[in-house]
Amino acid sequence: MCGIAGIVNFRGDAPPETASLRRMAGALRHRGPDAFGVYRDKIAGLAHARLSIIDLVTGQQPLCNENEKLWITFNGEIYNYVELRRQLVDLGHSFRTQSDTEVIVHAYEEWGHEAFARFNGQFAFALWNSESKKLILARDPHGIRPLYICRHKSSLFFASEVKAIFAAEPSIPRAFDPEGLEETFTFWSIVPPQSIFRGIEELPPGCIQTYTAEGMAEKRFYEPHYPHDGAHSFQGSIDEATEAVREVLEEAVRLRILRSDVPVGCYLSGGLDSSLVAALGLGVKGDKFCTYSLRFEDAEFDETDYQRIMADRLGSEHHEVMVSRRDIAEAFPLVVLHTERPILRTAPTPLFLLSKLVHDSNIKVVLTGEGADEMFAGYDLFREAKVRRFWARQPESEWRPRLLERLYPYLARSPVTTRNLATAFFGRDLAHWREPGFSHGPRWQTTAALKRLLSPEIRTAVAGRDVATELLASFPAAFHKWSFLAQDQYLECRTLLSGYLLSSQGDRMLMAHSVEGRFPFLDPNVTTLANSLPDTYKLHVLDEKHILKRAAAGLVPRVVRWRKKQPYRAPDALSFIEEKAPEWVDMMMSEEAVRKAGIFDPIAVGRLWKKCRTAERRGPFSNSDNMAVVGVLSTQLLHDRYIRQSFNDIAKIQLQTMVDHVEKKVGP
């Protein structure tokens, strides 16, 4: 995994400055501290920060094709590069390296845009054709790897992280986009191409953008398919499906273990997904295997017992890091520096500390279980929607809503513990149970209540906008033909998988310490099979990930496999309320700081902060207050670093690759 960046000025009147490209690479140093490279001609400049994983000797970037007309800067991995390379060699292509990066170059030469659907991997890259003066930007189907774009004056800037764009050119305006805030405080996340910064766009997952002097053309090379009209449906029994799921997962793990020239470890959360991945990984590796777990001082969040049961079974070299509320409060500013967006949960913070543990043990790559809940219907939200639709078909029933009592057993303040409140909360909008968005309605409504904290100026700027309706209107034509569960899964992937789970908790927390995450559950063969399965194979009555539990038989102990679902969570707002909380907390929540930033209403934030401080000794906060405190703090921190401060403090780097067609220079 690496960091990529670039500048293109199609007018050709001002070549990209080497200093700007160096600053972009320097801003991405944490993503790839092993080597840095720059290419530029009179129109385009590419920058690269390398984390060396495959082809440690000759895989430096930017690199090119045989005639040196097609250049690439690439972040990610193409796991089937060996097979693709073999095909390309048979077709007459010559390779100078052993890297997967060069396979992308020749694959594009051979198949054009059709090449991208052949890639089994996680990627974001820029291809620059210096002959046809064409720039191609592409991103993997699920948005595992990030890519941001900014048009400023006559130039196009792009980078893995926004900080590299701001570092490139001081004159680029830096301000929050009220529409990004509106999405954050509705969906818990931002949905690409929207970003939190005005003038910055995020390339949507599964998308190609082609830029020339005449303009930009966009094309999707990936759309998920779910069964409808007799198509895209798995036809076998559940036993056959179980075997098929295990086979594709084994292959996905095998590729992600073996296609690496450095050792690969594995996260171990104590749940089914990471345990299954670790068990399959050990089967591939066959010997010493490092596993990594988070522990929490707060018993409500701790899963140590299950982690150790699985680690003992694996016989792995197991590493743990204990996380306290104080740890979360102290690390939170750095976490927000890397998320580059407001967050409503502190959950990324322990993962930031976990990737440091991995880095400190000299491991560069880890397997994780992300994606399993989305592909195999693991979240309580899917069970909740199923119960609410069942209830909606007979709204006068008294026992149907009582099924909700089976949900959220892990929450100290579960919404189902008070029956009347639960009935009122989950009973909203039952008449709309057939409509898109029904599953996510309660979450969105709860989150949207936080917008009462926004300043009048921000609320005025987005007055009349209904981001939920706009999102639902953008769904593919086949959406209405899918089952309700498939619709709910698609919506979860469209909003939170890339925008929050894979970015704020995944890529950003891993790459903050130069660690690459690999995600077997997002392998294209796994996702295609999962999407094709009958709903009952995934959500059997109210048993989530039913088929995955069956596939894990013999690999994962029964006590882990059939334990009650406990999604990964971390201590939230209480981390910032304690007496020993860091000084920055009160500074960010002060009336003066809130007023200067102009994002929130100082009076409303003051009331929230006073209420939380008063309520601290009475136990856990409500879900709404937790989100409000974390949301305000992260937004304030983000504003302080990305809007108020400058980007003049970028670390200088030493280039190992320099191809300069402007000054006719090749070499470091």
XYZ file of C-alpha atoms in Angstrom:
668
model
C 0.000 0.000 0.000
C 1.233 3.440 -0.837
C 0.347 7.074 -1.312
C -0.201 8.598 -4.730
C -0.588 12.162 -5.954
C -0.321 14.292 -9.054
C -0.957 17.546 -10.869
C -2.107 17.995 -14.479
C -2.332 21.275 -16.349
C -3.774 20.538 -19.792
C -3.009 24.066 -21.027
C 0.684 23.183 -20.863
C 1.665 26.759 -20.072
C 3.082 25.942 -16.639
C 4.604 22.502 -15.954
C 3.829 21.064 -12.495
C 6.519 22.210 -10.101
C 8.834 19.560 -8.715
C 8.628 21.224 -5.317
C 4.841 20.833 -5.286
C 5.091 17.146 -6.199
C 7.694 16.640 -3.474
C 5.403 18.285 -0.912
C 2.549 16.022 -1.976
C 4.697 12.918 -1.523
C 6.004 14.279 1.774
C 2.459 14.787 3.066
C 1.832 11.083 2.345
C 5.036 9.879 3.977
C 3.176 7.764 6.558
C 1.554 5.781 3.726
C 4.874 4.801 2.190
C 8.081 5.605 3.949
C 10.177 3.072 1.994
C 10.768 5.084 -1.202
C 9.628 8.252 -2.980
C 9.375 9.035 -6.648
C 8.333 11.807 -9.040
C 7.648 11.966 -12.771
C 6.838 15.120 -14.695
C 6.582 16.473 -18.191
C 5.264 19.789 -19.501
C 1.655 18.893 -18.657
C 1.550 16.246 -15.945
C 3.350 15.377 -12.742
C 3.006 12.158 -10.726
C 4.226 11.549 -7.172
C 4.537 8.342 -5.198
C 5.272 7.309 -1.592
C 5.987 3.588 -1.462
C 5.278 0.942 1.157
C 7.224 -1.969 -0.306
C 5.152 -5.167 -0.240
C 5.569 -6.829 -3.671
C 8.792 -6.784 -5.711
C 10.935 -5.068 -3.105
C 13.841 -4.546 -5.534
C 12.416 -3.166 -8.789
C 8.894 -2.005 -7.953
C 9.678 1.699 -7.503
C 7.244 4.207 -8.967
C 6.230 6.051 -11.042
C 6.941 3.427 -13.715
C 6.057 3.119 -17.395
C 5.409 0.804 -20.342
C 7.936 -0.289 -22.980
C 7.919 2.944 -25.016
C 7.791 5.166 -21.922
C 4.577 6.870 -23.030
C 2.239 5.421 -20.373
C 3.099 6.216 -16.730
C 1.467 5.093 -13.522
C 1.362 5.956 -9.834
C -0.436 3.192 -7.980
C -1.720 2.580 -4.452
C -2.853 -0.951 -3.612
C -2.458 -4.547 -4.646
C -3.591 -6.620 -7.626
C -3.741 -10.129 -6.165
C -4.194 -11.931 -9.487
C -1.250 -10.130 -11.084
C 0.649 -13.375 -11.628
C -2.149 -14.825 -13.756
C -2.695 -11.548 -15.636
C 1.006 -11.172 -16.300
C 1.097 -14.650 -17.804
C -1.741 -13.711 -20.178
C -0.066 -10.444 -21.123
C 3.284 -12.099 -21.828
C 1.490 -14.560 -24.104
C 0.013 -11.538 -25.890
C 3.501 -10.116 -26.501
C 4.049 -7.683 -23.639
C 7.518 -7.300 -22.122
C 8.033 -6.657 -18.403
C 10.945 -4.945 -16.667
C 9.847 -5.620 -13.083
C 8.157 -8.350 -11.044
C 5.573 -5.943 -9.627
C 1.792 -5.931 -9.848
C 2.028 -2.245 -10.775
C 3.494 -2.961 -14.173
C 0.689 -5.455 -14.844
C -1.804 -2.583 -14.624
C 0.113 -0.635 -17.265
C 0.207 -3.494 -19.760
C -3.341 -4.594 -18.952
C -4.566 -1.106 -19.799
C -2.537 -1.113 -23.008
C -4.115 -4.433 -23.968
C -7.706 -4.122 -22.812
C -8.296 -0.414 -22.148
C -10.986 0.312 -19.553
C -12.098 -3.315 -19.716
C -8.894 -4.208 -17.869
C -10.123 -2.833 -14.550
C -12.903 -5.404 -14.123
C -10.247 -8.142 -14.465
C -8.369 -6.954 -11.385
C -8.831 -8.873 -8.154
C -7.519 -6.358 -5.690
C -7.760 -3.100 -3.826
C -6.513 -0.143 -5.760
C -6.495 3.510 -6.655
C -4.217 4.684 -9.435
C -3.497 7.348 -12.016
C -2.381 6.458 -15.549
C -0.889 9.261 -17.609
C -0.538 8.833 -21.365
C 2.016 11.464 -22.334
C 1.377 10.851 -26.031
C -2.400 11.244 -26.142
C -2.369 13.688 -23.197
C -4.909 11.639 -21.287
C -5.209 11.028 -17.524
C -7.130 8.019 -16.163
C -8.082 7.801 -12.493
C -9.615 4.587 -11.143
C -10.646 3.158 -7.776
C -11.508 -0.387 -6.635
C -15.124 -1.641 -6.438
C -15.601 -1.133 -2.691
C -13.478 1.961 -2.161
C -10.806 0.266 -0.052
C -8.185 2.681 -1.376
C -8.940 6.420 -1.317
C -8.539 8.993 -4.082
C -9.425 12.698 -3.957
C -9.625 15.271 -6.746
C -9.471 19.072 -6.802
C -9.775 21.462 -9.740
C -8.005 24.727 -9.037
C -7.310 27.457 -11.572
C -6.103 25.630 -14.678
C -4.848 22.501 -12.901
C -6.229 19.219 -11.676
C -4.837 17.919 -8.396
C -5.341 14.370 -7.099
C -4.031 12.438 -4.089
C -4.673 9.548 -1.714
C -5.340 12.039 1.050
C -6.623 15.597 1.074
C -3.628 16.881 3.040
C -1.413 16.210 0.008
C -3.621 18.405 -2.180
C -3.532 21.245 0.343
C 0.245 20.816 0.684
C 0.733 21.094 -3.081
C -0.694 24.558 -3.569
C -1.217 27.094 -0.743
C -3.682 29.107 -2.838
C -6.240 26.280 -2.883
C -9.138 27.556 -0.713
C -9.700 25.531 2.446
C -13.219 25.487 3.880
C -15.832 22.980 4.967
C -18.597 22.156 2.523
C -21.988 22.471 4.286
C -23.289 19.617 2.129
C -20.534 17.360 3.498
C -21.594 18.291 7.016
C -25.227 17.634 6.098
C -24.337 14.113 4.921
C -22.117 13.431 7.943
C -24.854 14.383 10.366
C -27.363 12.207 8.543
C -25.597 9.058 7.326
C -22.719 8.964 9.900
C -20.519 9.421 6.846
C -19.990 11.166 3.545
C -21.051 9.468 0.333
C -18.627 9.968 -2.591
C -18.180 12.102 -4.634
C -19.094 14.433 -1.771
C -16.307 15.311 0.663
C -16.172 17.429 3.776
C -14.043 20.057 2.022
C -15.428 22.561 -0.464
C -13.907 22.026 -3.904
C -12.591 18.537 -3.085
C -14.282 15.442 -4.530
C -13.764 11.779 -3.707
C -13.658 9.399 -6.664
C -16.612 6.986 -6.151
C -15.730 3.293 -5.705
C -15.775 1.185 -8.876
C -15.377 4.279 -11.012
C -13.069 5.482 -13.819
C -12.582 9.124 -14.706
C -10.782 10.054 -17.914
C -9.449 13.599 -18.279
C -8.298 15.302 -21.473
C -7.993 18.908 -22.567
C -11.586 18.647 -23.794
C -13.027 17.636 -20.418
C -13.812 14.632 -18.218
C -15.721 11.414 -18.885
C -16.835 9.075 -16.094
C -17.614 5.380 -16.323
C -18.466 2.712 -13.770
C -16.735 -0.639 -14.126
C -18.448 -2.223 -11.136
C -22.043 -2.434 -9.914
C -23.237 -5.062 -7.417
C -25.790 -7.614 -8.609
C -28.408 -9.297 -6.443
C -30.922 -11.966 -7.527
C -33.920 -10.800 -9.537
C -35.953 -12.063 -12.470
C -34.208 -15.436 -12.223
C -30.736 -13.964 -12.728
C -27.679 -13.729 -10.432
C -29.111 -16.374 -8.073
C -27.260 -19.295 -6.467
C -29.230 -22.441 -7.253
C -27.725 -25.016 -4.878
C -28.708 -26.286 -1.430
C -27.438 -24.663 1.741
C -24.892 -27.458 2.120
C -23.593 -26.758 -1.376
C -23.583 -23.031 -0.657
C -21.653 -23.598 2.561
C -18.999 -25.522 0.674
C -18.853 -22.850 -2.020
C -18.454 -20.051 0.541
C -15.618 -21.885 2.235
C -13.859 -22.530 -1.076
C -13.939 -18.925 -2.255
C -12.872 -17.645 1.148
C -9.961 -20.074 1.241
C -8.808 -18.838 -2.152
C -9.282 -15.186 -1.155
C -7.151 -15.703 1.952
C -4.564 -17.710 0.024
C -4.065 -14.892 -2.486
C -3.769 -12.316 0.296
C -1.233 -14.387 2.221
C 0.967 -15.588 -0.614
C 0.962 -12.517 -2.877
C 3.345 -10.639 -0.620
C 7.115 -10.472 -0.316
C 6.880 -9.549 3.383
C 5.250 -11.448 6.300
C 1.477 -11.144 6.728
C -0.267 -11.065 10.122
C -3.926 -11.024 11.116
C -6.247 -9.022 13.354
C -8.187 -11.091 15.874
C -11.240 -9.347 17.333
C -12.753 -12.326 19.132
C -15.630 -12.543 16.666
C -16.455 -14.960 13.869
C -15.091 -13.003 10.884
C -11.502 -12.361 11.888
C -11.303 -15.789 13.582
C -12.305 -17.512 10.342
C -9.848 -15.436 8.314
C -7.054 -16.184 10.795
C -7.813 -19.917 10.752
C -7.754 -19.994 6.952
C -4.610 -17.862 6.949
C -2.799 -20.260 9.238
C -3.857 -23.102 6.971
C -2.202 -21.344 4.033
C 0.894 -20.254 5.895
C 1.356 -23.463 7.839
C 3.785 -22.116 10.429
C 4.451 -19.053 12.589
C 1.624 -16.561 12.328
C 1.229 -13.248 14.165
C -2.188 -12.167 15.442
C -3.160 -8.822 16.982
C -5.982 -7.900 19.353
C -7.441 -4.911 21.144
C -8.301 -5.124 24.797
C -10.340 -2.554 26.729
C -10.244 -1.510 30.358
C -14.017 -1.062 30.085
C -15.488 -4.555 30.400
C -18.485 -3.589 28.213
C -16.244 -3.470 25.140
C -13.654 -6.111 25.976
C -13.498 -9.452 24.112
C -10.224 -10.751 25.494
C -11.542 -14.186 26.499
C -12.719 -14.999 22.975
C -9.553 -13.596 21.404
C -7.348 -15.782 23.565
C -9.449 -18.876 22.927
C -8.899 -18.364 19.211
C -5.234 -17.452 19.549
C -4.640 -20.594 21.627
C -6.327 -22.684 18.987
C -4.193 -21.124 16.261
C -1.010 -21.346 18.304
C -0.196 -17.915 16.943
C 2.331 -15.397 18.191
C -0.340 -13.247 19.769
C 0.047 -9.520 20.487
C -2.358 -7.387 22.535
C -2.745 -3.719 23.338
C -4.837 -2.544 26.304
C -6.846 0.615 25.623
C -8.227 2.968 28.276
C -10.475 5.992 27.978
C -7.426 8.170 28.594
C -5.640 6.505 25.648
C -8.585 7.324 23.410
C -8.702 10.967 24.488
C -4.961 11.455 23.997
C -4.811 9.839 20.558
C -8.017 11.385 19.210
C -6.439 14.517 17.602
C -4.032 12.338 15.609
C -6.894 10.059 14.622
C -8.878 12.990 13.214
C -5.756 14.210 11.414
C -5.814 10.906 9.545
C -9.576 10.394 9.073
C -9.782 13.801 7.358
C -13.501 13.891 8.116
C -15.709 14.307 11.177
C -16.518 11.055 12.963
C -19.382 10.314 15.330
C -17.705 7.392 17.084
C -14.301 7.021 18.727
C -14.013 3.467 17.357
C -11.206 4.374 14.892
C -8.952 5.390 17.798
C -8.215 1.943 19.264
C -7.567 0.717 15.707
C -5.034 3.520 15.334
C -3.292 2.149 18.455
C -3.556 -1.419 17.159
C -1.847 -0.606 13.850
C 0.976 0.973 15.862
C 1.359 -2.347 17.676
C 1.577 -4.104 14.309
C 4.125 -1.611 13.006
C 6.245 -1.889 16.151
C 6.395 -5.668 15.713
C 7.836 -5.179 12.193
C 4.802 -6.505 10.327
C 3.636 -4.503 7.298
C 0.513 -6.403 6.241
C -2.508 -7.715 8.163
C -5.655 -9.584 7.177
C -8.892 -8.297 8.693
C -12.534 -9.376 8.784
C -14.081 -6.177 7.410
C -16.798 -6.682 4.835
C -18.267 -9.879 6.318
C -21.159 -8.084 8.023
C -22.090 -6.269 4.806
C -21.806 -9.305 2.521
C -23.338 -11.927 4.827
C -25.910 -9.770 6.682
C -24.230 -9.582 10.059
C -25.440 -6.270 11.444
C -28.296 -5.865 13.897
C -29.668 -3.281 11.500
C -30.607 -6.091 9.083
C -32.361 -8.036 11.849
C -34.055 -4.866 13.049
C -35.407 -4.108 9.564
C -36.672 -7.675 9.198
C -38.562 -7.476 12.504
C -39.974 -4.046 11.707
C -41.230 -5.212 8.288
C -42.760 -8.313 9.931
C -44.418 -6.062 12.480
C -45.593 -3.614 9.822
C -47.581 -6.341 8.073
C -49.682 -6.644 11.275
C -49.127 -3.346 13.130
C -51.799 -4.119 15.740
C -49.862 -7.172 16.922
C -48.501 -6.963 20.460
C -46.024 -9.843 20.234
C -44.382 -9.042 16.907
C -42.597 -5.893 18.194
C -41.361 -7.933 21.163
C -38.963 -9.649 18.756
C -36.987 -6.402 18.947
C -36.003 -7.410 22.464
C -33.616 -9.928 20.899
C -31.566 -7.099 19.390
C -28.696 -5.033 20.789
C -28.005 -7.218 23.878
C -24.477 -5.782 24.077
C -25.503 -2.155 24.665
C -25.414 -0.779 28.205
C -28.202 1.596 27.165
C -29.990 -0.572 24.638
C -32.930 1.032 22.842
C -35.003 -2.109 23.480
C -34.725 -2.263 27.275
C -37.700 0.039 27.787
C -40.566 -1.547 25.894
C -42.723 1.542 25.412
C -39.813 3.625 24.178
C -38.647 0.857 21.866
C -42.142 0.453 20.435
C -42.370 4.187 19.777
C -38.860 4.430 18.322
C -38.901 1.411 16.017
C -42.597 1.778 15.230
C -42.068 5.010 13.315
C -42.860 4.952 9.618
C -44.086 1.335 9.621
C -46.496 2.243 6.830
C -43.473 2.787 4.567
C -42.029 -0.703 5.038
C -41.953 -1.397 1.291
C -40.042 1.781 0.462
C -36.275 2.195 -0.099
C -34.463 3.449 2.973
C -36.945 1.928 5.441
C -34.147 -0.057 7.109
C -31.936 2.949 7.750
C -34.653 5.460 8.587
C -34.395 5.236 12.409
C -30.592 5.624 12.292
C -30.759 8.583 9.938
C -33.464 10.317 11.963
C -31.514 9.896 15.203
C -28.336 11.205 13.617
C -30.070 14.095 11.888
C -31.240 15.362 15.283
C -27.614 16.426 15.863
C -28.012 19.108 13.212
C -29.670 21.226 15.884
C -26.080 21.946 16.992
C -24.997 23.432 13.664
C -24.657 27.178 13.334
C -27.449 29.157 11.659
C -25.087 29.922 8.753
C -24.423 26.251 8.051
C -28.085 25.321 8.369
C -29.067 28.132 6.013
C -26.510 26.986 3.445
C -28.184 23.573 3.153
C -31.764 24.670 3.717
C -34.104 22.718 1.480
C -31.634 19.893 0.899
C -32.789 16.350 1.638
C -29.679 14.232 1.249
C -31.526 10.998 2.087
C -34.045 11.501 -0.707
C -31.255 12.456 -3.119
C -29.287 9.331 -2.215
C -32.288 7.047 -2.664
C -32.991 8.621 -6.062
C -29.498 7.676 -7.255
C -29.933 3.915 -6.837
C -29.570 1.572 -9.838
C -32.647 0.679 -11.863
C -32.677 -2.927 -10.614
C -32.845 -1.857 -6.956
C -36.638 -2.214 -6.752
C -36.435 -5.795 -8.042
C -34.114 -6.936 -5.257
C -35.271 -8.512 -2.000
C -35.621 -6.261 1.023
C -32.481 -7.733 2.585
C -30.514 -7.122 -0.618
C -31.748 -3.528 -0.669
C -30.681 -3.062 2.942
C -27.244 -4.561 2.236
C -26.737 -2.348 -0.799
C -27.651 0.746 1.205
C -25.238 -0.187 3.977
C -22.422 -0.683 1.450
C -23.258 2.537 -0.387
C -23.117 4.661 2.755
C -20.924 3.230 5.505
C -18.688 0.519 4.003
C -16.417 2.841 2.066
C -17.195 6.157 3.726
C -16.643 5.016 7.287
C -15.627 1.395 7.819
C -12.936 1.079 5.142
C -11.713 4.660 5.387
C -12.018 6.010 8.922
C -11.550 2.635 10.614
C -9.632 0.846 7.841
C -7.221 2.504 5.427
C -6.573 5.652 7.452
C -5.900 3.972 10.795
C -3.731 1.293 9.207
C -1.756 3.606 6.957
C -1.210 6.085 9.783
C 1.453 3.595 10.900
C 2.443 2.296 7.462
C 0.471 -0.949 7.724
C -1.453 -2.448 4.813
C -4.854 -4.055 5.481
C -6.151 -6.872 3.293
C -9.827 -7.821 3.236
C -10.681 -11.373 2.076
C -14.432 -10.816 2.513
C -14.245 -8.146 -0.220
C -12.631 -10.455 -2.760
C -14.755 -10.209 -5.948
C -15.456 -13.937 -6.009
C -16.584 -13.832 -2.373
C -18.834 -10.805 -2.849
C -20.365 -12.159 -6.070
C -21.212 -15.444 -4.372
C -22.506 -13.744 -1.211
C -24.748 -11.421 -3.225
C -26.195 -14.386 -5.141
C -27.231 -16.387 -2.055
C -30.862 -16.668 -0.935
C -31.661 -14.332 1.956
C -32.375 -17.234 4.306
C -28.842 -18.566 3.863
C -27.474 -15.318 5.242
C -30.170 -14.180 7.693
C -31.867 -17.407 8.828
C -34.919 -16.228 10.809
C -32.918 -13.843 13.050
C -29.609 -15.737 12.979
C -27.117 -13.378 11.310
C -24.314 -14.670 9.039
C -25.882 -18.127 9.247
C -23.971 -19.591 6.322
C -20.682 -18.152 7.501
C -21.089 -19.897 10.845
C -21.638 -23.139 8.973
C -18.588 -22.519 6.789
C -16.472 -21.931 9.897
C -17.305 -25.341 11.381
C -14.113 -27.192 12.299
C -12.032 -24.028 11.977
C -13.435 -21.762 14.670
C -14.388 -23.016 18.163
C -18.110 -23.314 18.727
C -18.001 -20.846 21.627
C -16.712 -18.176 19.215
C -18.758 -19.282 16.230
C -22.143 -19.203 17.965
C -21.584 -16.437 20.511
C -24.055 -13.573 20.468
C -23.174 -10.851 18.024
C -21.052 -8.090 19.558
C -19.991 -5.522 16.968
C -16.722 -3.739 17.487
C -17.202 -0.646 19.647
C -15.103 1.558 21.929
C -15.712 3.919 24.859
C -17.112 7.146 23.421
C -17.861 10.518 25.005
C -16.943 9.494 28.543
C -13.334 9.386 27.333
C -13.395 13.181 27.072
C -15.249 13.984 30.272
C -12.983 12.481 32.887
C -11.068 14.763 35.253
C -7.758 13.818 33.656
C -8.944 14.485 30.115
C -6.321 16.302 27.966
C -6.405 20.102 27.864
C -7.277 20.183 24.180
C -10.786 18.905 24.947
C -11.889 22.006 26.862
C -10.076 24.221 24.360
C -11.989 22.749 21.420
C -15.323 22.896 23.269
C -14.843 26.448 24.546
C -17.316 29.072 23.432
C -14.523 31.090 21.828
C -13.190 28.159 19.762
C -16.658 27.107 18.653
C -17.567 30.658 17.709
C -14.357 31.190 15.707
C -14.793 27.981 13.735
C -18.357 28.949 12.876
C -19.546 25.376 12.338
C -21.675 24.960 15.442
C -23.909 27.171 17.556
C -21.780 28.033 20.648
C -24.836 28.224 22.887
C -26.145 24.806 21.813
C -22.693 23.229 22.198
C -22.314 24.884 25.617
C -25.583 23.362 26.780
C -24.534 19.925 25.502
C -21.132 20.133 27.180
C -22.588 21.291 30.508
C -25.194 18.534 30.423
C -22.590 15.838 29.739
C -20.260 17.066 32.457
C -23.124 17.096 34.937
C -24.295 13.627 33.885
C -20.824 12.045 33.947
C -21.228 10.385 37.333
C -24.613 8.922 36.437
C -23.235 6.398 33.941
C -23.178 5.954 30.163
C -24.503 8.732 27.971
C -27.375 8.289 25.571
C -26.519 7.285 22.018
C -27.476 10.772 20.857
C -25.236 12.576 23.378
C -22.344 10.244 22.583
C -22.579 11.038 18.882
C -23.024 14.746 19.564
C -19.904 15.099 21.728
C -17.690 13.014 19.444
C -19.097 14.722 16.350
C -18.486 18.235 17.679
C -14.982 17.428 18.946
C -13.853 15.736 15.735
C -15.276 18.544 13.577
C -13.584 21.185 15.715
C -10.258 19.330 15.549
C -10.582 18.927 11.807
C -11.273 22.626 11.369
C -8.347 23.559 13.573
C -5.846 21.484 11.578
C -7.172 21.660 8.021
C -8.780 25.103 7.877
C -7.146 27.303 10.516
C -3.558 26.063 10.300
C -1.309 26.067 7.240
C 0.439 23.170 5.495
C 3.916 24.665 5.588
C 5.330 22.015 7.914
C 5.492 19.101 5.457
C 8.463 16.817 6.057
C 11.143 16.898 3.361
C 11.777 13.668 1.514
C 14.627 12.120 -0.449
C 13.604 10.964 -3.929
C 14.761 7.535 -5.081
C 13.040 7.885 -8.468
C 13.063 11.091 -10.519
C 12.046 11.294 -14.167
C 11.953 14.914 -15.291
C 11.148 15.488 -18.974
C 11.068 19.246 -18.429
C 14.646 19.595 -17.262
C 15.717 16.399 -19.096
C 16.813 14.723 -15.886
C 16.554 11.074 -14.818
C 17.712 9.828 -11.421
C 17.324 10.759 -7.757
